[in-house]
Amino acid sequence: MSEAHCNKPSRLPIAVALQGGGSHGAFTWGVLDRLLGEPDLEIVGISGTSAGAMNAAILADGLRRGGPSEARAALARYWADVGGLPGYASFNTLRVPGAPRSWQLDNNPIFLWMDMLSRVWSPYQTNPCNFNPLRALLQRIDFEELRRDQEAPRVFIGTTNVRSGLRRVFDNSELSVDVLLASACLPLAYQAVKIGGEHYWDGGYTGNPPLAPLYLRTTATDVIIIGINPLLRADVPRTAREIISRIDEISFNSSLMTELAAIAFIDQFFRPATTNDPVRRMFMHMINDKELDALGASSKMNNERAFLEHLRNVGWEAAERWLDANLHFIGERSTVDLSGLLPLQDGLFTDPVGVRQRLQTPDQIVRDRH
């Protein structure tokens, strides 16, 4: 065992960056449930967007109230209540008895009808009262204490300013139900959320999730990105629904890849690391699972309780595999190689597809180049 490893603190300060993706956020619930059960890790910073924002606030509030055990219980209660809301699966009349289970909503008549309406009428017409069922579920969070308690984990919620198109990140001092709903505000489903005179849409357009605040404003040595949206697709989309889905995936992943490229540049610029480095090093990790890739975009709107519990189990197992392979690298080095994102003089990247392939294989340990 190295001297550096022997000198590690008893609990390693980490940050988690939580992507958005509707019901697929239950995968993140499973990952967090496993990470919270790891006694060697302490979550000191959390960033999130959309469903990741909900997970972030529930997680931080639970940690503040009673530590990892309370955080695990709070996440379980929240997702159980999400599964109890009326949803499209309640109207899935086309399920054939004895047929293989599918979580897709592509053939759900109510989903198809609502999807068509969203292309013609805006939420200002179809939902004039701006009802959002998640508002009541989020009232359980003690936002006042999260704003006041300086010992609570640092939380950063990403949103998109509708008028400027710029990212706006809210921290502990500004947390509220409206901030979380703004982070998850899909423009075709909900009216823009007004906060402090400005209007906001889903944060996934400009940061899914934001990474810079975790580096600038936490003491974490490592960031674990919990990925939901596929980075790499094997096939070119052909149908209209597949094309729309892929456009959304690229849009929601572009800001993440840009921030990862910036981190790769900083890491390369200040390598080799020395104790006199003017910039603090932060090690990057990612937990994801290819099973999410096969689910399709429509399943992100499926809040069927059995589906959410299935995703939770997939996330828990993905985190278990990742910890078995990588826990001992926390505080020592990154477990994903971002060097392919380094820009060349002509403005191109060296191997962006290669990076995407490596980020999509959580069980593969990619060793740093020296």
CSV table of C-alpha atoms in Angstrom, one decimal:
chain,number,residue,atom,x,y,z
A,1,MET,CA,0.0,0.0,0.0
A,2,SER,CA,1.4,3.4,-1.0
A,3,GLU,CA,2.2,6.1,1.6
A,4,ALA,CA,-0.4,8.4,0.0
A,5,HIS,CA,-3.0,5.7,0.4
A,6,CYS,CA,-2.1,5.2,4.0
A,7,ASN,CA,-2.4,9.0,4.7
A,8,LYS,CA,-6.0,9.2,3.2
A,9,PRO,CA,-8.6,10.6,5.6
A,10,SER,CA,-11.0,8.0,7.1
A,11,ARG,CA,-13.9,9.4,4.9
A,12,LEU,CA,-13.0,10.6,1.4
A,13,PRO,CA,-14.8,13.8,0.4
A,14,ILE,CA,-16.5,13.4,-2.9
A,15,ALA,CA,-19.0,15.3,-5.0
A,16,VAL,CA,-21.7,13.7,-7.2
A,17,ALA,CA,-23.0,15.2,-10.4
A,18,LEU,CA,-26.5,14.0,-11.3
A,19,GLN,CA,-27.8,14.1,-14.8
A,20,GLY,CA,-31.5,14.6,-15.6
A,21,GLY,CA,-33.7,12.2,-17.5
A,22,GLY,CA,-37.2,12.0,-16.1
A,23,SER,CA,-38.1,8.6,-14.7
A,24,HIS,CA,-34.6,7.4,-15.4
A,25,GLY,CA,-33.6,9.4,-12.4
A,26,ALA,CA,-34.6,6.3,-10.4
A,27,PHE,CA,-31.3,4.8,-11.8
A,28,THR,CA,-29.6,7.6,-9.9
A,29,TRP,CA,-31.6,6.8,-6.8
A,30,GLY,CA,-30.1,3.3,-6.9
A,31,VAL,CA,-26.5,4.5,-7.5
A,32,LEU,CA,-26.8,7.0,-4.6
A,33,ASP,CA,-28.4,4.3,-2.3
A,34,ARG,CA,-25.3,2.2,-2.8
A,35,LEU,CA,-22.8,5.1,-2.5
A,36,LEU,CA,-24.5,6.2,0.8
A,37,GLY,CA,-23.9,2.7,2.1
A,38,GLU,CA,-20.1,3.0,1.6
A,39,PRO,CA,-18.5,4.1,4.9
A,40,ASP,CA,-15.3,5.3,3.2
A,41,LEU,CA,-17.1,8.1,1.3
A,42,GLU,CA,-18.6,11.4,2.4
A,43,ILE,CA,-20.7,13.4,-0.1
A,44,VAL,CA,-19.8,17.1,0.4
A,45,GLY,CA,-21.1,18.5,-2.9
A,46,ILE,CA,-24.0,17.7,-5.2
A,47,SER,CA,-24.9,19.2,-8.6
A,48,GLY,CA,-28.0,18.2,-10.5
A,49,THR,CA,-30.3,19.1,-13.3
A,50,SER,CA,-34.0,18.1,-13.9
A,51,ALA,CA,-34.5,14.7,-12.3
A,52,GLY,CA,-31.0,15.1,-11.0
A,53,ALA,CA,-32.0,18.3,-9.2
A,54,MET,CA,-34.8,16.5,-7.4
A,55,ASN,CA,-32.4,13.8,-6.3
A,56,ALA,CA,-29.8,16.4,-5.3
A,57,ALA,CA,-32.2,18.3,-3.0
A,58,ILE,CA,-33.7,15.1,-1.4
A,59,LEU,CA,-30.2,13.8,-0.9
A,60,ALA,CA,-28.8,17.0,0.7
A,61,ASP,CA,-31.8,17.4,2.9
A,62,GLY,CA,-31.6,13.8,4.1
A,63,LEU,CA,-27.8,14.1,4.8
A,64,ARG,CA,-28.4,17.3,6.8
A,65,ARG,CA,-31.2,15.7,8.8
A,66,GLY,CA,-29.7,12.4,9.8
A,67,GLY,CA,-26.7,11.4,7.6
A,68,PRO,CA,-26.5,8.6,5.0
A,69,SER,CA,-29.2,6.4,6.6
A,70,GLU,CA,-31.8,9.2,6.5
A,71,ALA,CA,-30.7,10.2,3.0
A,72,ARG,CA,-31.3,6.7,1.8
A,73,ALA,CA,-34.7,6.6,3.4
A,74,ALA,CA,-35.7,10.0,2.0
A,75,LEU,CA,-34.8,9.0,-1.5
A,76,ALA,CA,-36.8,5.8,-1.2
A,77,ARG,CA,-39.8,7.7,0.1
A,78,TYR,CA,-39.6,10.3,-2.7
A,79,TRP,CA,-39.5,7.7,-5.5
A,80,ALA,CA,-42.2,5.6,-3.9
A,81,ASP,CA,-44.4,8.7,-4.0
A,82,VAL,CA,-43.4,9.5,-7.6
A,83,GLY,CA,-44.5,5.9,-8.5
A,84,GLY,CA,-47.8,6.6,-6.8
A,85,LEU,CA,-48.7,9.5,-9.1
A,86,PRO,CA,-51.1,8.9,-11.9
A,87,GLY,CA,-49.2,8.2,-15.1
A,88,TYR,CA,-49.3,7.0,-18.7
A,89,ALA,CA,-48.8,3.4,-17.6
A,90,SER,CA,-52.2,3.4,-16.0
A,91,PHE,CA,-53.7,3.8,-19.5
A,92,ASN,CA,-51.5,1.2,-21.2
A,93,THR,CA,-54.4,-0.8,-22.6
A,94,LEU,CA,-52.3,-2.4,-25.4
A,95,ARG,CA,-50.3,-4.7,-23.2
A,96,VAL,CA,-50.7,-8.3,-24.5
A,97,PRO,CA,-51.0,-10.9,-21.7
A,98,GLY,CA,-47.9,-13.1,-21.6
A,99,ALA,CA,-45.9,-10.8,-23.8
A,100,PRO,CA,-42.4,-9.7,-22.7
A,101,ARG,CA,-42.5,-6.7,-20.3
A,102,SER,CA,-41.8,-3.4,-22.0
A,103,TRP,CA,-41.3,-0.1,-20.3
A,104,GLN,CA,-41.7,1.9,-23.5
A,105,LEU,CA,-44.7,4.2,-24.1
A,106,ASP,CA,-44.3,4.4,-27.8
A,107,ASN,CA,-47.7,2.5,-28.3
A,108,ASN,CA,-49.5,4.1,-25.4
A,109,PRO,CA,-52.5,5.9,-26.8
A,110,ILE,CA,-52.6,8.6,-24.1
A,111,PHE,CA,-48.8,9.3,-24.5
A,112,LEU,CA,-49.1,9.5,-28.2
A,113,TRP,CA,-52.1,11.9,-28.0
A,114,MET,CA,-50.3,14.2,-25.5
A,115,ASP,CA,-47.1,14.1,-27.5
A,116,MET,CA,-49.1,15.2,-30.6
A,117,LEU,CA,-50.9,18.0,-28.7
A,118,SER,CA,-47.5,19.3,-27.4
A,119,ARG,CA,-46.5,19.9,-31.1
A,120,VAL,CA,-49.5,22.1,-31.7
A,121,TRP,CA,-50.5,23.8,-28.5
A,122,SER,CA,-48.2,25.2,-25.8
A,123,PRO,CA,-48.4,24.5,-22.1
A,124,TYR,CA,-49.8,28.0,-21.7
A,125,GLN,CA,-52.9,26.7,-23.5
A,126,THR,CA,-53.1,23.0,-22.4
A,127,ASN,CA,-52.1,23.7,-18.8
A,128,PRO,CA,-53.2,27.3,-18.0
A,129,CYS,CA,-53.2,26.7,-14.2
A,130,ASN,CA,-49.6,25.5,-14.6
A,131,PHE,CA,-50.2,22.4,-12.4
A,132,ASN,CA,-47.1,20.3,-11.7
A,133,PRO,CA,-47.7,17.2,-9.5
A,134,LEU,CA,-44.1,17.2,-8.3
A,135,ARG,CA,-44.6,20.5,-6.4
A,136,ALA,CA,-46.5,18.8,-3.6
A,137,LEU,CA,-43.8,16.0,-3.3
A,138,LEU,CA,-41.0,18.6,-3.0
A,139,GLN,CA,-42.6,20.4,-0.1
A,140,ARG,CA,-41.1,17.8,2.2
A,141,ILE,CA,-37.6,19.4,1.8
A,142,ASP,CA,-36.6,21.8,4.5
A,143,PHE,CA,-35.3,24.5,2.1
A,144,GLU,CA,-34.9,27.0,4.9
A,145,GLU,CA,-32.5,24.8,6.8
A,146,LEU,CA,-30.6,23.9,3.6
A,147,ARG,CA,-30.1,27.7,3.0
A,148,ARG,CA,-29.1,28.4,6.6
A,149,ASP,CA,-27.0,25.3,7.6
A,150,GLN,CA,-23.4,25.9,6.5
A,151,GLU,CA,-22.5,22.3,7.4
A,152,ALA,CA,-25.0,20.9,4.9
A,153,PRO,CA,-23.7,19.5,1.6
A,154,ARG,CA,-23.2,22.2,-1.0
A,155,VAL,CA,-25.9,21.9,-3.6
A,156,PHE,CA,-25.9,23.4,-7.2
A,157,ILE,CA,-29.0,23.3,-9.4
A,158,GLY,CA,-28.7,24.0,-13.1
A,159,THR,CA,-31.3,25.9,-15.0
A,160,THR,CA,-31.5,27.7,-18.4
A,161,ASN,CA,-32.5,31.4,-18.6
A,162,VAL,CA,-35.1,31.6,-21.3
A,163,ARG,CA,-34.3,35.1,-22.5
A,164,SER,CA,-30.5,35.0,-22.5
A,165,GLY,CA,-30.1,31.2,-23.2
A,166,LEU,CA,-27.4,31.2,-20.5
A,167,ARG,CA,-26.9,28.7,-17.7
A,168,ARG,CA,-28.0,29.9,-14.2
A,169,VAL,CA,-26.8,27.8,-11.3
A,170,PHE,CA,-28.6,28.2,-8.0
A,171,ASP,CA,-26.8,27.2,-4.8
A,172,ASN,CA,-27.9,26.5,-1.2
A,173,SER,CA,-28.7,30.1,-0.4
A,174,GLU,CA,-31.3,30.2,-3.1
A,175,LEU,CA,-32.9,26.8,-3.0
A,176,SER,CA,-36.7,26.5,-3.3
A,177,VAL,CA,-39.4,24.4,-4.9
A,178,ASP,CA,-39.5,26.8,-7.8
A,179,VAL,CA,-35.7,26.3,-8.4
A,180,LEU,CA,-36.1,22.6,-8.6
A,181,LEU,CA,-39.2,22.8,-10.9
A,182,ALA,CA,-37.3,25.3,-13.1
A,183,SER,CA,-34.5,22.9,-13.5
A,184,ALA,CA,-36.9,20.2,-14.7
A,185,CYS,CA,-39.1,22.6,-16.8
A,186,LEU,CA,-39.4,21.0,-20.3
A,187,PRO,CA,-40.7,23.9,-22.5
A,188,LEU,CA,-43.3,21.7,-24.3
A,189,ALA,CA,-44.7,20.4,-21.1
A,190,TYR,CA,-44.7,23.2,-18.5
A,191,GLN,CA,-44.7,27.0,-18.5
A,192,ALA,CA,-41.4,28.7,-17.8
A,193,VAL,CA,-40.8,29.1,-14.1
A,194,LYS,CA,-40.4,32.7,-12.9
A,195,ILE,CA,-37.7,33.4,-10.2
A,196,GLY,CA,-36.6,36.9,-9.3
A,197,GLY,CA,-38.0,38.5,-12.4
A,198,GLU,CA,-36.4,36.0,-14.8
A,199,HIS,CA,-37.9,32.9,-16.5
A,200,TYR,CA,-36.2,29.5,-16.6
A,201,TRP,CA,-36.4,26.2,-18.5
A,202,ASP,CA,-34.8,22.8,-18.0
A,203,GLY,CA,-31.1,23.1,-17.0
A,204,GLY,CA,-30.2,20.2,-19.3
A,205,TYR,CA,-29.9,22.5,-22.2
A,206,THR,CA,-26.9,24.4,-20.7
A,207,GLY,CA,-25.5,22.0,-18.1
A,208,ASN,CA,-26.4,18.4,-17.6
A,209,PRO,CA,-25.2,18.5,-14.9
A,210,PRO,CA,-23.0,21.6,-14.0
A,211,LEU,CA,-19.5,20.5,-13.0
A,212,ALA,CA,-17.6,23.8,-12.4
A,213,PRO,CA,-19.2,24.7,-9.1
A,214,LEU,CA,-18.2,21.3,-7.6
A,215,TYR,CA,-14.6,22.2,-8.4
A,216,LEU,CA,-14.8,25.9,-7.4
A,217,ARG,CA,-16.9,25.7,-4.3
A,218,THR,CA,-16.5,22.4,-2.5
A,219,THR,CA,-13.6,20.5,-0.8
A,220,ALA,CA,-14.2,17.4,-2.8
A,221,THR,CA,-11.2,15.6,-4.2
A,222,ASP,CA,-13.3,13.6,-6.7
A,223,VAL,CA,-16.4,14.0,-8.7
A,224,ILE,CA,-18.6,11.0,-9.6
A,225,ILE,CA,-20.9,11.7,-12.6
A,226,ILE,CA,-24.0,9.6,-12.6
A,227,GLY,CA,-24.9,9.4,-16.2
A,228,ILE,CA,-28.4,8.8,-17.6
A,229,ASN,CA,-28.4,10.1,-21.2
A,230,PRO,CA,-26.5,7.9,-23.7
A,231,LEU,CA,-23.4,9.5,-25.1
A,232,LEU,CA,-22.8,7.1,-28.0
A,233,ARG,CA,-25.4,5.4,-30.3
A,234,ALA,CA,-24.4,2.4,-32.4
A,235,ASP,CA,-26.9,3.2,-35.2
A,236,VAL,CA,-28.1,6.2,-37.1
A,237,PRO,CA,-31.7,7.1,-36.2
A,238,ARG,CA,-34.2,6.6,-39.0
A,239,THR,CA,-37.7,7.2,-37.7
A,240,ALA,CA,-39.0,10.7,-36.7
A,241,ARG,CA,-39.2,9.7,-33.1
A,242,GLU,CA,-35.7,8.2,-33.1
A,243,ILE,CA,-34.3,11.4,-34.7
A,244,ILE,CA,-36.1,13.7,-32.1
A,245,SER,CA,-34.8,11.5,-29.3
A,246,ARG,CA,-31.2,11.6,-30.6
A,247,ILE,CA,-31.4,15.4,-31.0
A,248,ASP,CA,-32.4,15.7,-27.4
A,249,GLU,CA,-29.6,13.4,-26.2
A,250,ILE,CA,-27.0,15.4,-28.1
A,251,SER,CA,-28.4,18.7,-26.9
A,252,PHE,CA,-28.4,17.5,-23.3
A,253,ASN,CA,-24.9,16.0,-23.4
A,254,SER,CA,-23.1,18.8,-25.3
A,255,SER,CA,-22.6,21.0,-22.3
A,256,LEU,CA,-21.3,18.1,-20.2
A,257,MET,CA,-18.8,17.2,-22.9
A,258,THR,CA,-17.7,20.8,-23.1
A,259,GLU,CA,-17.1,21.0,-19.3
A,260,LEU,CA,-15.2,17.6,-19.4
A,261,ALA,CA,-13.0,19.0,-22.2
A,262,ALA,CA,-12.2,22.0,-20.0
A,263,ILE,CA,-11.3,19.7,-17.1
A,264,ALA,CA,-9.1,17.6,-19.4
A,265,PHE,CA,-7.3,20.8,-20.5
A,266,ILE,CA,-6.6,21.9,-17.0
A,267,ASP,CA,-5.5,18.5,-16.0
A,268,GLN,CA,-3.1,18.3,-19.0
A,269,PHE,CA,-1.8,21.9,-18.4
A,270,PHE,CA,-0.8,21.3,-14.8
A,271,ARG,CA,0.5,17.8,-15.2
A,272,PRO,CA,2.7,16.4,-13.7
A,273,ALA,CA,1.0,17.3,-10.4
A,274,THR,CA,3.2,18.8,-7.7
A,275,THR,CA,2.5,20.2,-4.2
A,276,ASN,CA,3.1,23.7,-5.6
A,277,ASP,CA,0.4,23.5,-8.3
A,278,PRO,CA,-1.6,26.8,-8.4
A,279,VAL,CA,-4.7,24.8,-9.4
A,280,ARG,CA,-6.3,22.1,-7.3
A,281,ARG,CA,-6.6,18.7,-9.0
A,282,MET,CA,-10.0,17.0,-9.1
A,283,PHE,CA,-10.4,13.4,-10.2
A,284,MET,CA,-13.2,12.4,-12.5
A,285,HIS,CA,-15.3,9.2,-12.4
A,286,MET,CA,-18.5,8.1,-14.1
A,287,ILE,CA,-21.2,5.5,-13.2
A,288,ASN,CA,-23.7,4.5,-15.9
A,289,ASP,CA,-25.2,1.4,-17.5
A,290,LYS,CA,-25.9,0.4,-21.0
A,291,GLU,CA,-29.4,-0.9,-20.0
A,292,LEU,CA,-30.6,2.7,-20.0
A,293,ASP,CA,-29.6,3.1,-23.7
A,294,ALA,CA,-32.1,0.4,-24.8
A,295,LEU,CA,-35.0,1.9,-22.9
A,296,GLY,CA,-35.8,4.7,-25.3
A,297,ALA,CA,-36.9,8.2,-24.7
A,298,SER,CA,-40.6,7.5,-24.1
A,299,SER,CA,-39.8,5.5,-21.0
A,300,LYS,CA,-38.5,8.6,-19.3
A,301,MET,CA,-42.2,9.6,-18.9
A,302,ASN,CA,-43.1,6.2,-17.4
A,303,ASN,CA,-43.5,6.5,-13.6
A,304,GLU,CA,-44.9,3.0,-13.1
A,305,ARG,CA,-43.7,1.9,-9.6
A,306,ALA,CA,-42.4,-1.4,-10.9
A,307,PHE,CA,-40.3,0.4,-13.5
A,308,LEU,CA,-38.8,2.8,-11.0
A,309,GLU,CA,-37.9,0.0,-8.7
A,310,HIS,CA,-36.3,-1.9,-11.6
A,311,LEU,CA,-34.2,1.2,-12.5
A,312,ARG,CA,-33.2,1.5,-8.8
A,313,ASN,CA,-31.9,-2.0,-8.8
A,314,VAL,CA,-30.0,-1.5,-12.1
A,315,GLY,CA,-28.4,1.6,-10.5
A,316,TRP,CA,-27.5,-0.1,-7.3
A,317,GLU,CA,-25.8,-3.0,-9.2
A,318,ALA,CA,-23.9,-0.5,-11.4
A,319,ALA,CA,-22.6,1.3,-8.4
A,320,GLU,CA,-21.6,-2.0,-6.7
A,321,ARG,CA,-19.6,-3.0,-9.8
A,322,TRP,CA,-18.0,0.4,-10.0
A,323,LEU,CA,-17.0,0.4,-6.3
A,324,ASP,CA,-15.5,-3.1,-6.6
A,325,ALA,CA,-13.3,-1.9,-9.4
A,326,ASN,CA,-12.5,1.7,-8.5
A,327,LEU,CA,-13.0,2.6,-4.8
A,328,HIS,CA,-9.3,2.3,-4.1
A,329,PHE,CA,-8.6,5.0,-6.8
A,330,ILE,CA,-10.7,7.7,-5.0
A,331,GLY,CA,-8.4,10.5,-4.0
A,332,GLU,CA,-5.6,9.2,-6.1
A,333,ARG,CA,-6.5,9.4,-9.8
A,334,SER,CA,-9.4,9.6,-12.3
A,335,THR,CA,-10.9,6.4,-13.6
A,336,VAL,CA,-11.9,7.8,-16.9
A,337,ASP,CA,-9.4,9.1,-19.5
A,338,LEU,CA,-10.5,12.5,-20.9
A,339,SER,CA,-7.4,13.1,-22.9
A,340,GLY,CA,-9.3,12.5,-26.2
A,341,LEU,CA,-11.2,15.7,-25.5
A,342,LEU,CA,-8.1,17.9,-25.5
A,343,PRO,CA,-8.5,20.5,-28.3
A,344,LEU,CA,-5.8,20.7,-31.0
A,345,GLN,CA,-4.7,23.9,-32.6
A,346,ASP,CA,-7.2,23.5,-35.4
A,347,GLY,CA,-10.0,23.5,-32.8
A,348,LEU,CA,-10.8,19.8,-33.3
A,349,PHE,CA,-10.7,17.1,-30.6
A,350,THR,CA,-8.3,14.2,-30.6
A,351,ASP,CA,-10.7,11.4,-30.1
A,352,PRO,CA,-14.2,12.4,-28.9
A,353,VAL,CA,-15.8,9.2,-30.0
A,354,GLY,CA,-13.2,7.2,-28.1
A,355,VAL,CA,-13.9,9.2,-24.9
A,356,ARG,CA,-17.7,8.5,-25.3
A,357,GLN,CA,-16.9,4.8,-25.7
A,358,ARG,CA,-14.9,4.8,-22.5
A,359,LEU,CA,-17.5,6.8,-20.6
A,360,GLN,CA,-20.1,4.2,-21.6
A,361,THR,CA,-18.2,1.2,-20.2
A,362,PRO,CA,-18.2,1.7,-16.4
A,363,ASP,CA,-16.6,-1.7,-15.7
A,364,GLN,CA,-13.5,-0.8,-17.7
A,365,ILE,CA,-10.7,0.8,-15.8
A,366,VAL,CA,-8.9,3.4,-18.0
A,367,ARG,CA,-5.6,4.1,-16.5
A,368,ASP,CA,-4.0,7.5,-16.6
A,369,ARG,CA,-1.3,8.2,-19.2
A,370,HIS,CA,2.1,9.0,-17.7
